[in-house]
Short mmCIF file of C-alpha atoms and ligand atoms in Angstrom, two decimals:
data_model
loop_
_atom_site.label_atom_id
_atom_site.label_comp_id
_atom_site.label_asym_id
_atom_site.label_seq_id
_atom_site.Cartn_x
_atom_site.Cartn_y
_atom_site.Cartn_z
CA MET A 8 39.54 30.67 44.61
CA ARG A 9 43.03 30.87 45.16
CA PRO A 10 44.03 33.76 47.94
CA PHE A 11 45.33 36.40 46.59
CA ALA A 12 46.66 40.36 47.70
CA TYR A 13 44.23 42.75 46.63
CA GLU A 14 45.92 46.98 46.27
CA ARG A 15 43.93 49.66 44.36
CA ALA A 16 45.82 51.59 42.85
CA ALA A 17 44.55 56.01 43.25
CA GLU A 18 46.90 57.19 41.35
CA LEU A 19 46.99 55.09 38.62
CA ALA A 20 43.20 54.93 38.01
CA ALA A 21 43.18 58.42 38.25
CA ALA A 22 45.71 58.18 35.16
CA LEU A 23 43.90 56.48 33.15
CA ALA A 24 40.71 57.90 33.16
CA THR A 25 41.83 60.83 31.67
CA GLY A 26 44.83 59.94 29.76
CA THR A 27 47.15 61.73 32.01
CA VAL A 28 50.08 60.25 33.49
CA SER A 29 51.16 60.92 36.48
CA PRO A 30 54.92 60.07 38.24
CA ALA A 31 53.31 59.28 40.87
CA ALA A 32 50.75 56.47 39.19
CA LEU A 33 54.51 55.81 36.72
CA GLN A 34 55.08 54.30 41.01
CA GLN A 35 52.35 52.02 41.13
CA LEU A 36 52.95 49.63 38.06
CA ARG A 37 53.61 46.18 38.89
CA PRO A 38 54.91 43.53 36.48
CA ASP A 39 54.49 40.93 39.38
CA ALA A 40 49.78 42.23 39.84
CA GLN A 41 46.73 41.30 37.34
CA TYR A 42 45.60 43.98 36.37
CA LEU A 43 41.90 44.13 37.17
CA ALA A 44 39.21 46.61 35.08
CA GLY A 45 36.26 45.38 35.19
CA GLY A 46 37.36 41.59 36.49
CA THR A 47 34.15 40.26 34.25
CA THR A 48 37.06 38.15 32.67
CA LEU A 49 40.19 37.71 35.01
CA LEU A 50 37.27 37.66 39.12
CA ASP A 51 35.53 34.48 36.26
CA LEU A 52 38.77 33.39 35.56
CA MET A 53 39.70 33.44 38.77
CA LYS A 54 37.10 31.57 40.22
CA ILE A 55 38.16 28.31 38.08
CA ASP A 56 41.39 27.55 38.65
CA VAL A 57 42.14 29.03 35.25
CA MET A 58 43.55 32.42 36.37
CA ARG A 59 45.17 32.74 39.07
CA PRO A 60 47.33 35.88 40.18
CA ASP A 61 49.13 36.63 44.00
CA ARG A 62 48.54 39.57 42.98
CA VAL A 63 45.60 42.25 42.28
CA LEU A 64 45.98 45.56 41.26
CA ASP A 65 42.73 47.84 40.76
CA ILE A 66 42.46 50.37 38.30
CA ARG A 67 39.38 51.15 38.18
CA PRO A 68 38.20 54.25 37.66
CA GLY A 69 36.80 56.00 41.45
CA PRO A 70 33.26 56.76 40.94
CA ALA A 71 32.91 60.64 40.23
CA ALA A 72 35.41 59.72 37.41
CA GLN A 73 34.18 59.54 33.58
CA PRO A 74 37.21 58.31 31.66
CA VAL A 75 37.41 60.31 29.15
CA ILE A 76 37.02 59.72 25.25
CA ARG A 77 37.56 63.04 22.99
CA ALA A 78 38.69 64.67 19.65
CA GLU A 79 42.28 63.73 19.00
CA GLY A 80 43.42 64.15 15.06
CA GLY A 81 40.40 60.95 15.00
CA LEU A 82 38.95 59.46 18.63
CA TRP A 83 40.98 58.94 21.32
CA LEU A 84 39.94 56.39 24.23
CA SER A 85 40.51 55.80 27.26
CA ALA A 86 41.51 52.54 27.85
CA VAL A 87 39.03 51.63 30.74
CA ALA A 88 35.32 53.81 29.71
CA SER A 89 33.19 50.96 30.00
CA MET A 90 31.84 49.46 26.86
CA ALA A 91 28.22 50.98 27.76
CA GLN A 92 29.80 54.14 27.61
CA ALA A 93 32.03 53.73 24.96
CA ALA A 94 28.60 51.81 23.07
CA GLU A 95 26.24 55.62 23.81
CA HIS A 96 29.31 58.44 22.54
CA PRO A 97 27.61 60.09 20.04
CA ALA A 98 30.81 61.13 18.24
CA LEU A 99 31.41 57.61 17.91
CA ARG A 100 27.88 56.14 17.28
CA ARG A 101 28.35 59.10 14.15
CA ASP A 102 31.89 58.83 12.99
CA TYR A 103 32.60 55.36 13.86
CA PRO A 104 29.70 53.72 13.95
CA VAL A 105 31.38 49.80 12.97
CA VAL A 106 32.97 51.19 16.60
CA ALA A 107 29.90 51.80 18.47
CA GLU A 108 28.16 48.57 17.28
CA SER A 109 30.44 46.02 17.83
CA LEU A 110 30.19 47.53 21.51
CA GLN A 111 26.75 47.62 21.38
CA GLN A 112 26.20 43.34 20.25
CA ALA A 113 28.76 43.12 22.92
CA ALA A 114 27.44 41.24 26.46
CA SER A 115 24.49 42.41 28.12
CA ALA A 116 24.05 45.31 29.34
CA GLN A 117 24.88 44.60 32.14
CA LEU A 118 28.69 43.41 31.45
CA ARG A 119 28.76 46.59 28.96
CA ASN A 120 28.66 48.82 32.32
CA MET A 121 31.04 46.67 34.24
CA ALA A 122 33.69 46.04 31.17
CA THR A 123 36.51 48.08 30.00
CA LEU A 124 37.60 49.11 26.64
CA GLY A 125 41.34 47.93 27.41
CA GLY A 126 39.98 44.58 29.60
CA ASN A 127 37.52 43.57 26.56
CA VAL A 128 41.02 43.52 24.15
CA LEU A 129 42.72 41.52 26.69
CA GLN A 130 39.63 39.22 27.32
CA ARG A 131 40.38 34.95 26.85
CA THR A 132 39.37 32.50 24.74
CA ARG A 133 35.70 30.77 25.59
CA CYS A 134 37.69 27.85 24.48
CA PRO A 135 36.01 24.71 26.86
CA TYR A 136 39.08 23.32 27.04
CA PHE A 137 40.49 26.42 28.41
CA ARG A 138 38.07 26.66 31.01
CA ASP A 139 38.30 23.15 32.58
CA THR A 140 41.28 21.92 34.12
CA ALA A 141 40.42 18.46 34.35
CA PHE A 142 41.62 18.88 30.37
CA PRO A 143 45.33 19.75 28.45
CA CYS A 144 45.53 22.77 27.64
CA ASN A 145 48.54 24.61 25.50
CA LYS A 146 47.45 27.92 25.83
CA ARG A 147 46.39 27.30 30.40
CA GLU A 148 49.77 24.48 30.63
CA PRO A 149 51.92 25.32 28.03
CA GLY A 150 53.39 21.49 26.38
CA SER A 151 50.36 19.37 27.99
CA GLY A 152 48.53 19.35 25.11
CA CYS A 153 45.48 20.21 23.15
CA ALA A 154 41.77 18.59 24.16
CA ALA A 155 39.41 20.68 21.45
CA ILE A 156 41.72 19.53 18.12
CA GLY A 157 39.57 15.73 17.51
CA GLY A 158 36.66 17.01 20.22
CA VAL A 159 34.12 19.86 20.46
CA THR A 160 35.20 22.38 18.42
CA ARG A 161 31.34 24.29 17.04
CA LEU A 162 32.64 27.63 18.81
CA LEU A 163 36.24 27.06 17.67
CA ALA A 164 38.30 28.73 14.91
CA VAL A 165 39.50 28.02 11.21
CA LEU A 166 41.63 30.71 9.94
CA GLY A 167 45.26 32.17 12.18
CA VAL A 168 45.37 27.95 14.06
CA SER A 169 48.41 25.77 14.21
CA GLU A 170 48.59 22.34 14.98
CA HIS A 171 48.92 23.18 18.89
CA CYS A 172 45.86 25.00 19.56
CA ILE A 173 42.73 26.09 17.15
CA ALA A 174 41.12 28.88 20.00
CA SER A 175 38.90 31.17 18.48
CA TYR A 176 39.84 35.06 19.51
CA PRO A 177 36.24 35.78 20.80
CA GLY A 178 35.74 39.94 21.33
CA ASP A 179 33.50 42.13 18.74
CA PHE A 180 35.13 45.13 19.32
CA ALA A 181 39.64 44.36 18.41
CA GLN A 182 37.22 43.22 15.16
CA ALA A 183 36.43 47.26 13.64
CA LEU A 184 39.89 47.92 15.71
CA ILE A 185 41.37 46.53 13.46
CA ALA A 186 39.66 46.74 10.50
CA LEU A 187 40.53 51.06 11.27
CA ASP A 188 43.52 50.52 11.47
CA ALA A 189 43.66 52.26 15.69
CA GLU A 190 46.26 52.63 17.60
CA VAL A 191 46.78 51.40 20.77
CA GLU A 192 48.90 53.19 23.51
CA THR A 193 50.36 52.05 26.52
CA LEU A 194 52.52 51.83 29.56
CA ALA A 195 55.40 50.34 31.50
CA PRO A 196 57.88 50.55 33.69
CA ASP A 197 60.65 51.83 30.66
CA GLY A 198 57.99 53.88 28.99
CA SER A 199 54.90 54.76 27.00
CA ARG A 200 55.19 53.53 23.18
CA ARG A 201 52.36 52.95 20.52
CA PHE A 202 51.51 50.81 18.98
CA PRO A 203 49.06 49.36 15.22
CA PHE A 204 45.88 47.48 17.39
CA ALA A 205 46.96 44.14 14.73
CA ASP A 206 50.30 44.02 15.91
CA LEU A 207 49.13 43.70 20.09
CA HIS A 208 47.88 40.18 19.37
CA ARG A 209 49.65 36.80 18.02
CA PRO A 210 48.67 34.01 16.87
CA PRO A 211 48.70 30.95 17.88
CA GLY A 212 51.86 29.53 16.59
CA GLY A 213 53.93 26.85 18.73
CA THR A 214 53.13 28.82 21.45
CA PRO A 215 49.40 29.75 22.70
CA HIS A 216 49.52 30.42 26.12
CA VAL A 217 51.58 33.89 24.29
CA GLU A 218 48.26 36.19 23.64
CA THR A 219 50.00 39.08 23.26
CA THR A 220 52.72 41.48 22.73
CA LEU A 221 52.57 43.48 26.18
CA GLN A 222 55.65 43.04 28.53
CA PRO A 223 55.24 42.18 31.95
CA GLY A 224 53.27 44.77 33.92
CA GLU A 225 52.46 46.86 30.71
CA LEU A 226 48.77 49.22 30.43
CA ILE A 227 46.72 49.21 28.07
CA THR A 228 46.15 53.20 28.20
CA GLY A 229 43.89 54.27 25.31
CA PHE A 230 42.62 53.37 21.94
CA ARG A 231 43.46 55.77 18.75
CA LEU A 232 40.59 55.85 16.15
CA PRO A 233 42.17 57.27 12.69
CA SER A 234 40.81 60.75 11.46
CA LEU A 235 38.84 58.47 8.39
CA PRO A 236 35.43 61.07 7.48
CA TRP A 237 34.57 57.75 5.14
CA ALA A 238 34.59 55.84 8.38
CA ARG A 239 30.68 57.11 9.12
CA ARG A 240 29.16 53.81 5.98
CA SER A 241 30.77 51.87 8.67
CA LEU A 242 28.88 49.15 10.22
CA TYR A 243 29.06 45.37 12.62
CA LEU A 244 27.52 42.92 11.87
CA LYS A 245 27.55 39.76 13.94
CA VAL A 246 25.59 36.27 13.44
CA ARG A 247 25.32 34.29 16.53
CA ASP A 248 22.82 31.50 18.70
CA ARG A 249 21.50 34.20 20.62
CA GLU A 250 19.95 37.64 19.74
CA SER A 251 21.58 39.06 22.86
CA TYR A 252 24.02 37.65 25.05
CA ALA A 253 26.00 35.42 23.19
CA PHE A 254 29.94 35.08 21.40
CA ALA A 255 29.65 35.76 18.00
CA LEU A 256 29.55 31.73 15.57
CA ALA A 257 31.28 35.04 12.97
CA SER A 258 30.89 38.16 11.98
CA ALA A 259 31.79 41.32 9.76
CA ALA A 260 33.66 44.34 10.00
CA VAL A 261 33.23 46.87 7.34
CA ALA A 262 34.56 50.11 6.35
CA LEU A 263 34.11 51.18 2.81
CA ASP A 264 34.89 54.22 0.32
CA LEU A 265 32.90 54.20 -1.80
CA ARG A 266 32.43 56.45 -4.50
CA ASP A 267 29.92 56.10 -7.54
CA GLY A 268 29.66 52.29 -6.32
CA VAL A 269 33.66 51.90 -7.31
CA VAL A 270 35.31 50.77 -4.37
CA HIS A 271 37.90 53.44 -2.69
CA ALA A 272 39.00 51.54 0.43
CA ALA A 273 37.51 48.72 2.22
CA ARG A 274 38.50 47.58 5.12
CA ILE A 275 37.19 43.85 7.03
CA GLY A 276 37.70 42.87 10.26
CA LEU A 277 36.21 39.04 10.75
CA GLY A 278 35.62 37.98 14.81
CA GLY A 279 34.41 34.28 15.41
CA VAL A 280 36.09 32.99 12.70
CA ALA A 281 40.11 32.63 13.79
CA ALA A 282 42.16 32.88 17.04
CA VAL A 283 42.73 36.46 17.36
CA PRO A 284 41.61 39.97 15.86
CA TRP A 285 41.17 39.50 11.77
CA ARG A 286 42.23 41.28 8.94
CA ALA A 287 41.21 40.06 5.80
CA HIS A 288 43.37 41.70 3.30
CA GLU A 289 42.66 39.87 0.73
CA ALA A 290 38.98 40.28 1.13
CA GLU A 291 40.18 44.27 0.86
CA SER A 292 42.19 44.14 -2.32
CA VAL A 293 39.91 41.84 -4.45
CA LEU A 294 37.71 44.94 -3.38
CA GLN A 295 40.15 47.60 -4.32
CA GLY A 296 39.26 49.67 -7.45
CA GLN A 297 35.69 47.81 -8.83
CA LYS A 298 32.51 48.78 -8.63
CA LEU A 299 30.38 46.51 -5.14
CA THR A 300 28.07 44.36 -6.84
CA GLU A 301 26.58 41.18 -5.38
CA THR A 302 28.75 39.04 -7.68
CA ARG A 303 32.49 41.26 -6.06
CA ALA A 304 31.76 40.98 -2.66
CA VAL A 305 31.42 36.55 -3.00
CA GLN A 306 34.64 36.45 -4.90
CA ALA A 307 35.83 38.51 -2.03
CA ALA A 308 34.64 36.44 1.04
CA GLU A 309 36.40 33.79 -0.80
CA ALA A 310 39.39 34.85 -0.79
CA ALA A 311 38.73 36.13 2.94
CA PHE A 312 38.34 32.42 3.96
CA ALA A 313 41.24 31.04 1.37
CA GLY A 314 43.04 29.34 4.54
CA ALA A 315 40.43 27.82 6.42
CA VAL A 316 41.60 24.96 8.70
CA THR A 317 38.26 22.98 9.76
CA GLN A 318 37.49 19.98 12.16
CA GLU A 319 34.76 18.47 11.99
CA ASP A 320 31.97 20.50 14.30
CA ASN A 321 33.21 23.33 13.12
CA ALA A 322 33.02 21.95 8.70
CA PHE A 323 30.49 25.06 8.40
CA LYS A 324 32.48 28.46 9.15
CA PRO A 325 33.94 29.15 6.08
CA GLU A 326 30.39 29.07 4.48
CA LEU A 327 28.52 31.08 7.53
CA GLY A 328 31.59 33.77 7.16
CA ARG A 329 31.26 34.16 3.86
CA ARG A 330 27.63 34.63 3.92
CA THR A 331 28.26 37.11 7.05
CA LEU A 332 30.98 38.88 4.87
CA VAL A 333 28.97 39.48 1.66
CA ARG A 334 25.63 40.77 3.62
CA ALA A 335 28.14 42.96 5.88
CA LEU A 336 29.85 45.04 2.44
CA LEU A 337 25.94 45.21 0.83
CA GLN A 338 24.50 46.06 3.64
CA ALA A 339 26.92 49.01 4.04
CA ALA A 340 26.94 50.08 0.14
CA ALA A 341 23.08 50.58 0.72
CA MET A 342 23.72 53.15 3.82
CA GLU A 343 22.95 57.11 3.30
CA ILE A 344 25.90 59.16 4.73
P1 LIG B 5 38.97 42.73 33.26
O1 LIG B 5 38.17 41.05 33.76
O2 LIG B 5 39.39 43.97 34.33
O3 LIG B 5 40.23 42.33 32.86
C1 LIG B 5 40.58 40.97 31.27
C2 LIG B 5 42.02 40.86 31.82
O4 LIG B 5 43.00 42.31 30.41
C3 LIG B 5 42.36 41.07 32.45
O5 LIG B 5 44.00 39.90 32.11
C4 LIG B 5 43.49 42.05 33.20
O6 LIG B 5 44.67 41.72 34.26
C5 LIG B 5 43.99 42.59 31.51
N1 LIG B 5 43.43 44.13 31.53
C6 LIG B 5 42.50 44.94 32.49
N2 LIG B 5 42.91 46.03 31.71
C7 LIG B 5 44.23 46.31 31.26
C8 LIG B 5 45.27 47.56 30.61
N3 LIG B 5 43.88 48.82 30.85
N4 LIG B 5 46.33 46.97 30.20
C9 LIG B 5 46.27 46.11 30.85
N5 LIG B 5 46.32 44.58 31.32
C10 LIG B 5 44.74 45.01 31.08
N6 LIG B 5 32.74 40.74 24.66
C11 LIG B 5 32.00 40.59 23.96
O7 LIG B 5 34.00 40.95 22.84
N7 LIG B 5 31.28 39.70 23.12
C12 LIG B 5 30.28 39.11 23.84
O8 LIG B 5 29.27 39.38 23.08
C13 LIG B 5 31.14 38.92 24.69
N8 LIG B 5 30.49 37.99 25.74
C14 LIG B 5 30.20 37.96 27.37
C15 LIG B 5 28.98 37.02 27.75
C16 LIG B 5 29.42 36.95 29.09
C17 LIG B 5 28.27 35.73 29.99
C18 LIG B 5 30.61 37.27 29.63
C19 LIG B 5 30.61 36.83 30.77
C20 LIG B 5 31.30 37.85 28.52
C21 LIG B 5 30.89 38.14 27.30
N9 LIG B 5 32.20 38.31 26.57
C22 LIG B 5 32.30 39.36 25.43
C23 LIG B 5 33.19 39.01 27.11
C24 LIG B 5 33.67 40.49 28.15
O9 LIG B 5 33.07 41.76 26.85
C25 LIG B 5 34.65 41.17 29.14
O10 LIG B 5 34.45 40.36 29.83
C26 LIG B 5 35.25 41.99 29.63
O11 LIG B 5 35.06 43.47 28.24
C27 LIG B 5 36.57 42.53 29.74
O12 LIG B 5 36.60 43.63 30.28
P2 LIG B 5 37.19 44.43 31.63
O13 LIG B 5 37.56 45.56 32.20
O14 LIG B 5 35.75 43.01 32.15
O15 LIG B 5 38.51 42.65 32.28
FE1 LIG B 6 43.33 24.41 24.79
FE2 LIG B 6 43.93 25.85 22.22
FE3 LIG B 6 43.93 23.55 22.28
FE4 LIG B 6 41.34 24.95 22.93
S1 LIG B 6 42.33 25.11 21.07
S2 LIG B 6 42.50 23.33 24.58
S3 LIG B 6 42.25 27.18 24.73
S4 LIG B 6 45.22 24.67 23.33
#
């Protein structure tokens, strides 16, 4: 690992945990630093020389702090809450099961204890070529090329890809956030802002190395889930090589407003198959105002993957993704709430 400067930002950490920002905390924002939360992505990538920050600013809450998850319209989640804390939160499990399940099915128990919500949404792709500096990679070294195209692509994306990058976004939590129209709150040296979670990640296009719309030093402080009583009918279905401790090959985050079998609103996020957290608007339109039958669910799934672009190794993904979505929709429809 390369040498780097380490600093602890105690005021900032306390502010993030409680959601109340003090002037002292604001002073600690550092555009030249990489924030360290749980470290389960950052330290991994520093060890293999993929991320090379000169300065690391530690924003983890102290041992006595319990990051806040509180009712506020819907629910507000501190960015430094651990994945485990959020997954076990009673209000989240009751009112937004899709969110709790997306966290519960991610990584391993040890990782969920360590990792934070803010770090989770900003985790980097698991594209094997991104993680191996022996290969060209436009995301790691802009303009160097993409070793994945024509290479080993089993885990990579089929939606939202570009000719410069076909990496998949690996996280689970983000699919639930995008499905529910969550918002993200941030703090930067020039002020705070709140915007749709759907605007946080950027598709690869011609600049795969620019992954988010955050400015240098901008810190995610929390996530806001809207009040959505019908989101109790929601779930996260994840298909992977192992039942635990594996990234999604395909996943579906689904929430349904179903009345007498008719869909008044459907929200769908798709994981494991796309370059960024993916909202399946086309599939939602197919379901809107219709009886949720298996045939209708299949039509929605077909619409979701109509734009898929595959490689030899991941040609199975559209079919797997369609089946995952159909199963998720039918399971959500059958939920007793
Ligand atoms: P860190 O590593 O501390 O930070 C990650 C990045 O986010 C860094 O660039 C950091 O600077 C930045 N950052 C952190 N917090 C903030 C903030 N508040 N504001 C701005 N920037 C910030 N994830 C899944 O979703 N599903 C899985 O199945 C899964 N499986 C995994 C299996 C393994 C073996 C491993 C190692 C990881 C797996 N993960 C999985 C990823 C894991 O969930 C992430 O590594 C973790 O959530 C990152 O959170 P962290 O707090 O450790 O982030
Ligand atoms: Fe890099 Fe993206 Fe190509 Fe993977 S798919 S090698 S991350 S440019």
